[in-house]
XYZ file of N, CA and C in Angstrom:
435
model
N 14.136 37.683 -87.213
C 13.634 37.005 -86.029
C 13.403 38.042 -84.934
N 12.081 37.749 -84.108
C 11.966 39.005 -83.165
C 12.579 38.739 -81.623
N 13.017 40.013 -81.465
C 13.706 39.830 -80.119
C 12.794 40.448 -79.194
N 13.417 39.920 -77.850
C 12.450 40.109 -76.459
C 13.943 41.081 -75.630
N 12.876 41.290 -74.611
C 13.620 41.985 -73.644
C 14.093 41.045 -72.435
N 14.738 40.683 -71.667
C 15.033 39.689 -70.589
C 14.465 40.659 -69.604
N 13.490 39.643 -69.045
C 13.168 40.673 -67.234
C 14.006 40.650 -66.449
N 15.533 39.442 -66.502
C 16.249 39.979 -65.105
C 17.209 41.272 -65.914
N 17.932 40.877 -66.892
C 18.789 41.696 -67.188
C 18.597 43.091 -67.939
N 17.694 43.047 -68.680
C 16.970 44.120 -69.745
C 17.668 44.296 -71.010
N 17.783 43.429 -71.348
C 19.001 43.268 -72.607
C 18.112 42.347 -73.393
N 18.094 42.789 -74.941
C 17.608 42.434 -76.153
C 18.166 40.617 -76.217
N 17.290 39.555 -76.210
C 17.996 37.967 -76.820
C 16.860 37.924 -77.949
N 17.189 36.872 -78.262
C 16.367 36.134 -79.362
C 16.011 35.034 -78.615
N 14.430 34.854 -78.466
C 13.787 33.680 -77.871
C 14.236 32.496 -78.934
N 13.942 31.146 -78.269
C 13.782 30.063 -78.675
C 12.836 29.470 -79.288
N 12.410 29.129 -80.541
C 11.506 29.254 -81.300
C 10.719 27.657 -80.766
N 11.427 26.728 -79.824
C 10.915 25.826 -79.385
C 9.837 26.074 -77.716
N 10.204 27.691 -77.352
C 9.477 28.552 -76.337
C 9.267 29.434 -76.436
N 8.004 29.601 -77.319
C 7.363 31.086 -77.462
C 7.069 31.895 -76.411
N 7.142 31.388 -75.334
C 6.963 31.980 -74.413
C 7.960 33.051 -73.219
N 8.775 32.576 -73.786
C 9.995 32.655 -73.208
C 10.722 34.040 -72.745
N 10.888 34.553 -71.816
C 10.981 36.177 -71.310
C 12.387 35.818 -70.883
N 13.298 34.509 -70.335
C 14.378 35.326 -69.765
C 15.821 34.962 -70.752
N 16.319 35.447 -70.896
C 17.725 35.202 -71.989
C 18.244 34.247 -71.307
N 19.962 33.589 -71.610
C 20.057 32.228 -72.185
C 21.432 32.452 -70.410
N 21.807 33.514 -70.123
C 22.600 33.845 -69.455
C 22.281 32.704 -68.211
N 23.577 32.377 -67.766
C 23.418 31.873 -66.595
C 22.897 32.879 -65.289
N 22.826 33.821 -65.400
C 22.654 34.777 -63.855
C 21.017 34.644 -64.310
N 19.985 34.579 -65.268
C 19.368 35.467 -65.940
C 18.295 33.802 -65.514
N 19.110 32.674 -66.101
C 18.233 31.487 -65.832
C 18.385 30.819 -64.148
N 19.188 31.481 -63.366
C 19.167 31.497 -62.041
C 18.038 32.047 -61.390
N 18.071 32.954 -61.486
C 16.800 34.282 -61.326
C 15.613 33.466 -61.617
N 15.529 33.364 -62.887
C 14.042 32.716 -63.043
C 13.829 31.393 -62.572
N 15.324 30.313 -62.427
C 14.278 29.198 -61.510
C 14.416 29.376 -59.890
N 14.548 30.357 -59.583
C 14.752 30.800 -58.346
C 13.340 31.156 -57.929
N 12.832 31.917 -58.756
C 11.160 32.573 -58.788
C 10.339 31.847 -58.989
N 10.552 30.888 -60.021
C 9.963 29.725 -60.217
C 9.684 29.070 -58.957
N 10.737 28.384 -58.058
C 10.647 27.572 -56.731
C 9.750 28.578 -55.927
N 10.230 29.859 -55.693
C 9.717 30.602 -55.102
C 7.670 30.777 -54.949
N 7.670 30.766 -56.160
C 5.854 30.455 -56.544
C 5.728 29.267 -56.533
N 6.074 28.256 -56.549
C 6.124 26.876 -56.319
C 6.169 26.294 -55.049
N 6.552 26.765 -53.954
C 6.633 26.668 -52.785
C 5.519 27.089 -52.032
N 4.660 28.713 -52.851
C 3.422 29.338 -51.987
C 2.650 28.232 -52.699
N 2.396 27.827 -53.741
C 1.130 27.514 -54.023
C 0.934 25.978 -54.359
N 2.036 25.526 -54.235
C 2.222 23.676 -54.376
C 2.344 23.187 -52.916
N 1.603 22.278 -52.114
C 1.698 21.794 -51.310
C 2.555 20.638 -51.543
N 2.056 19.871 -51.964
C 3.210 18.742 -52.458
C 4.443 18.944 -52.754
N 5.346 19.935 -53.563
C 6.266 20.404 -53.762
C 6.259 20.835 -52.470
N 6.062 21.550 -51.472
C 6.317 22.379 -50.212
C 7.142 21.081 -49.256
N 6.143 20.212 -48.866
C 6.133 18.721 -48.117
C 7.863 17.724 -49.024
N 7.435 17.915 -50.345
C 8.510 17.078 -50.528
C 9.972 17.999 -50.942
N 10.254 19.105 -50.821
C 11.360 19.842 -50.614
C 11.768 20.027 -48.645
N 10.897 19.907 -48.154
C 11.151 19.870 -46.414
C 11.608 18.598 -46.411
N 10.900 17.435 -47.167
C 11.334 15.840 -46.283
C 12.872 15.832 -46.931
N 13.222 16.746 -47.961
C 14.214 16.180 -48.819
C 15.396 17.138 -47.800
N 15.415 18.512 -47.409
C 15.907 19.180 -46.928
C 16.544 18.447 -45.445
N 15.029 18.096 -45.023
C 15.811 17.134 -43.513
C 16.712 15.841 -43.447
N 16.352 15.049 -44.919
C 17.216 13.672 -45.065
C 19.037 14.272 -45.599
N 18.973 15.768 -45.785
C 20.277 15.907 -46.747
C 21.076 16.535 -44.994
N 20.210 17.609 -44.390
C 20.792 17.641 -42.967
C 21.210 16.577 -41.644
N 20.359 15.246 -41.992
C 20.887 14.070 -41.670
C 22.069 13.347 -42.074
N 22.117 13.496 -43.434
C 23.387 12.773 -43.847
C 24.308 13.767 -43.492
N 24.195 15.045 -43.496
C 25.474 16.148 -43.421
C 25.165 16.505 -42.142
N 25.013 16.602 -41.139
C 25.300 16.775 -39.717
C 26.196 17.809 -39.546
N 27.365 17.480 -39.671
C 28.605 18.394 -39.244
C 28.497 19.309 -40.198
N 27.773 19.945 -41.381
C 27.820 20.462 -42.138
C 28.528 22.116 -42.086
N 28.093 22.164 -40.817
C 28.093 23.787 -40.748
C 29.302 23.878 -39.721
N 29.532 23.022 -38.887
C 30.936 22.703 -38.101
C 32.011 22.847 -39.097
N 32.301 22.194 -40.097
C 33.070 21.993 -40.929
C 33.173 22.967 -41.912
N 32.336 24.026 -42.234
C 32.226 25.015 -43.070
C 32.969 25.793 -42.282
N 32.130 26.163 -41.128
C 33.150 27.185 -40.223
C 34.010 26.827 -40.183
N 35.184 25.379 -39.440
C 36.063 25.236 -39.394
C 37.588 25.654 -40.765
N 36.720 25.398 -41.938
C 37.997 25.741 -43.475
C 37.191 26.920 -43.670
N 36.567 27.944 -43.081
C 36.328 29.190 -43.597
C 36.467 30.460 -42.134
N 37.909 30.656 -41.941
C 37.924 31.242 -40.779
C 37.470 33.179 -41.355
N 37.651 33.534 -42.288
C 37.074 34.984 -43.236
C 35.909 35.019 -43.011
N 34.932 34.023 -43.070
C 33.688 33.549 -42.690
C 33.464 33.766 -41.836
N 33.906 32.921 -40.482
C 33.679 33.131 -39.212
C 33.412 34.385 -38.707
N 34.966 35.090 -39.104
C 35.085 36.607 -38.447
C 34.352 37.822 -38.966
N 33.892 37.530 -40.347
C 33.221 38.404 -40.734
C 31.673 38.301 -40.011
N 30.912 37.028 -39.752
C 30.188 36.741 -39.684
C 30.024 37.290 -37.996
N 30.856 37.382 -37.513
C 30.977 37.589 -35.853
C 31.446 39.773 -36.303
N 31.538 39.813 -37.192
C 31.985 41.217 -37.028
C 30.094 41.803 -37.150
N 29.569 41.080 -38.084
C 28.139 41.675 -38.619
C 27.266 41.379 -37.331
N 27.676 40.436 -36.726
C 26.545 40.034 -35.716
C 27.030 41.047 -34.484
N 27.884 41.827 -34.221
C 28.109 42.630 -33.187
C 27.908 43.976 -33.847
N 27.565 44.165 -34.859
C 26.616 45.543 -35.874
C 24.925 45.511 -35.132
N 24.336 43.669 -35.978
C 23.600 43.731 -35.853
C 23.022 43.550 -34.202
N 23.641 42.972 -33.530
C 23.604 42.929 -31.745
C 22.969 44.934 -31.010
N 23.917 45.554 -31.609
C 24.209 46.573 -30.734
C 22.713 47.959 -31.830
N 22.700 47.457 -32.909
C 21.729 47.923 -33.526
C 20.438 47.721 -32.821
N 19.857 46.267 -32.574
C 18.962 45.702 -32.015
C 18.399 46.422 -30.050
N 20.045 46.383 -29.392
C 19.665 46.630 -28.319
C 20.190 48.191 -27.514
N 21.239 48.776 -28.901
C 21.161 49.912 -28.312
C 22.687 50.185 -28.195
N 22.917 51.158 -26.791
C 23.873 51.475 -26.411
C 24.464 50.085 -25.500
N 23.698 49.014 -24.410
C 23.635 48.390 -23.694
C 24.649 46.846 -23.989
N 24.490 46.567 -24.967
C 24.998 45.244 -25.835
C 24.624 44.272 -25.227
N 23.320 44.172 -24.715
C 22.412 42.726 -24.298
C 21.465 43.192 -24.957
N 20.897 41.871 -25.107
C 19.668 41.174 -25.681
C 18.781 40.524 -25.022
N 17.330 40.871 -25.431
C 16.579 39.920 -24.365
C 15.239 40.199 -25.511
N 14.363 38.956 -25.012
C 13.184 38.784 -25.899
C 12.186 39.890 -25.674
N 11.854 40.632 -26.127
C 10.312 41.535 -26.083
C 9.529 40.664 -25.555
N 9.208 39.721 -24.983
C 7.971 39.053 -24.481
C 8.524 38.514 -22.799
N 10.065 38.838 -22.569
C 10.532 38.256 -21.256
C 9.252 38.904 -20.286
N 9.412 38.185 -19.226
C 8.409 38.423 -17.951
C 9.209 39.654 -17.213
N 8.191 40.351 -16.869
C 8.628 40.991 -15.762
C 8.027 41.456 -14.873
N 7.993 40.169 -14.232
C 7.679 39.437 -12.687
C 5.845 40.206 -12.429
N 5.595 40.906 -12.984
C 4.051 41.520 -12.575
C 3.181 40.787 -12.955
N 3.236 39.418 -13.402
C 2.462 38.870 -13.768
C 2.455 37.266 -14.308
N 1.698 36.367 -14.520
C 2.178 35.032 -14.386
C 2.268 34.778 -15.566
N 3.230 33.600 -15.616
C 3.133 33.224 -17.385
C 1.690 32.493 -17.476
N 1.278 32.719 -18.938
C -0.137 31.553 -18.955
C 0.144 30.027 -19.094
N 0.087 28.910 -18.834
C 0.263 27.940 -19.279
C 0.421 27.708 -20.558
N 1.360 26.629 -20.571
C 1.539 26.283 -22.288
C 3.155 25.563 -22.233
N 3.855 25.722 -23.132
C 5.083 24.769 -23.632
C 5.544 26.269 -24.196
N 7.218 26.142 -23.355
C 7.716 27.521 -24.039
C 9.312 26.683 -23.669
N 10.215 27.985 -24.720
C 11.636 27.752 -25.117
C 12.252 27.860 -23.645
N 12.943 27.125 -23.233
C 13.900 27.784 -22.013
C 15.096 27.422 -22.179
N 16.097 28.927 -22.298
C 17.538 28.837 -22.433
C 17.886 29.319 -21.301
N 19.739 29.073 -21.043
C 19.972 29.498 -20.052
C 20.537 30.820 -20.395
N 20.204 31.735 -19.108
C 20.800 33.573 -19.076
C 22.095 33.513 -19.183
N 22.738 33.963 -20.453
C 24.607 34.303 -20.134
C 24.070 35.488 -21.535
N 25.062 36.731 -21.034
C 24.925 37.773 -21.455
C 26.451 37.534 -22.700
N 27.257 36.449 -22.569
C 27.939 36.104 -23.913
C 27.348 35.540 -25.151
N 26.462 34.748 -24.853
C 25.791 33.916 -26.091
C 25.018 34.094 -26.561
N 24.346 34.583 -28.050
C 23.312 34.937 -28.475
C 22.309 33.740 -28.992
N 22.912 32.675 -29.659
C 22.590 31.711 -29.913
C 22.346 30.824 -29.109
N 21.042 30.110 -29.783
C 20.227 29.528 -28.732
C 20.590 27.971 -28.913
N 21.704 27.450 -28.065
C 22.495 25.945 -28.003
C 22.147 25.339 -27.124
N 21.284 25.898 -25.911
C 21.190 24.414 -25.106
C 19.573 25.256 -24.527
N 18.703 24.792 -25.987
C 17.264 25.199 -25.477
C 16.695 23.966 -24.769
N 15.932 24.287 -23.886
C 14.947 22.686 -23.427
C 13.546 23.658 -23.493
N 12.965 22.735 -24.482
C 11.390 22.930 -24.208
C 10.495 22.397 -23.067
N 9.938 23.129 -22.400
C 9.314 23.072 -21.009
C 7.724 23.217 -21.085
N 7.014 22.509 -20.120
C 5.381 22.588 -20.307
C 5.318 23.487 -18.640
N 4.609 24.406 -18.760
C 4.342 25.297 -17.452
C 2.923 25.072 -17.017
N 2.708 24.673 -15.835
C 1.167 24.109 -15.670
C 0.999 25.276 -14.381
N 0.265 26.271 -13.811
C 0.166 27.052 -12.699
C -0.448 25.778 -12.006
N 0.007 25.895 -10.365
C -0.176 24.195 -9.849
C -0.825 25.902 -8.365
N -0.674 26.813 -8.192
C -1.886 27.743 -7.151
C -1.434 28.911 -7.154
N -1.700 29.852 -6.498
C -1.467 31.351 -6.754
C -1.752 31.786 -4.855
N -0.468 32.310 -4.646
C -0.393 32.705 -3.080
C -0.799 34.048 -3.142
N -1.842 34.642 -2.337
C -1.875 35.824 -2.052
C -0.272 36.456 -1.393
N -0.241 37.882 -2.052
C 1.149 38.585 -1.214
C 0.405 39.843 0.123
């Protein structure tokens, strides 16, 4: 019987004579991989699949709400690790300084254009964005200085 090579692992199996087609071995890591890639191309090029993995994604974050409250809460290793990487990645991002601010903030030389933009409030503790209000900016006149 002829054997194949597995593309995740590179190790000799014997296909399934019911899938001639068949490239990845029988391994659980090996059939992870491939329906992983699978979704993955399934997602660029299926609209329908795209639409009905989002509606399904938002009805499972509805029923689970607290989901991520409660993760953090029984995973304190989690937490701290997760707060150790984000003060790596913080100080990577902005330097010697350890603030953060958007590449697109204003600075004041010029007006915003109209439109609907994010507005959080300034605290140089919080990186995360918890109490955004989306705002519509209409220029209502422009004072000579």
């Amino acid at each position: 019987m002829e054997k194949r090579t597995c593309l995740s692992c590179g190790e000799l199996f014997l296909f399934r004579p019911q899938n001639p087609t068949q490239t990845y071995c029988a391994k659980k890591t090996c059939q992870l991989k491939r329906r992983n890639l699978w979704q993955k191309q399934k997602l660029q090029t299926d609209p329908d699949y795209r639409e009905n993995q989002t509606r399904a994604q938002q009805e499972w974050m509805k029923r689970n709400a607290n989901y991520w409250q409660k993760y953090r809460a029984s995973h304190h290793k989690y937490v701290e690790h997760n707060r150790v990487m984000q003060r790596i990645r913080n100080s990577k991002i902005s330097g010697s300084t350890g603030e953060i601010a958007k590449m697109d903030a204003s600075t004041g030389s010029h007006y915003p254009a109209k439109g609907i933009y994010l507005l959080t409030p300034q605290s140089r503790k919080k990186i995360a964005k918890m109490d955004v209000w989306t705002v519509e900016l209409t220029l209502i006149s422009v004072q000579a200085v």
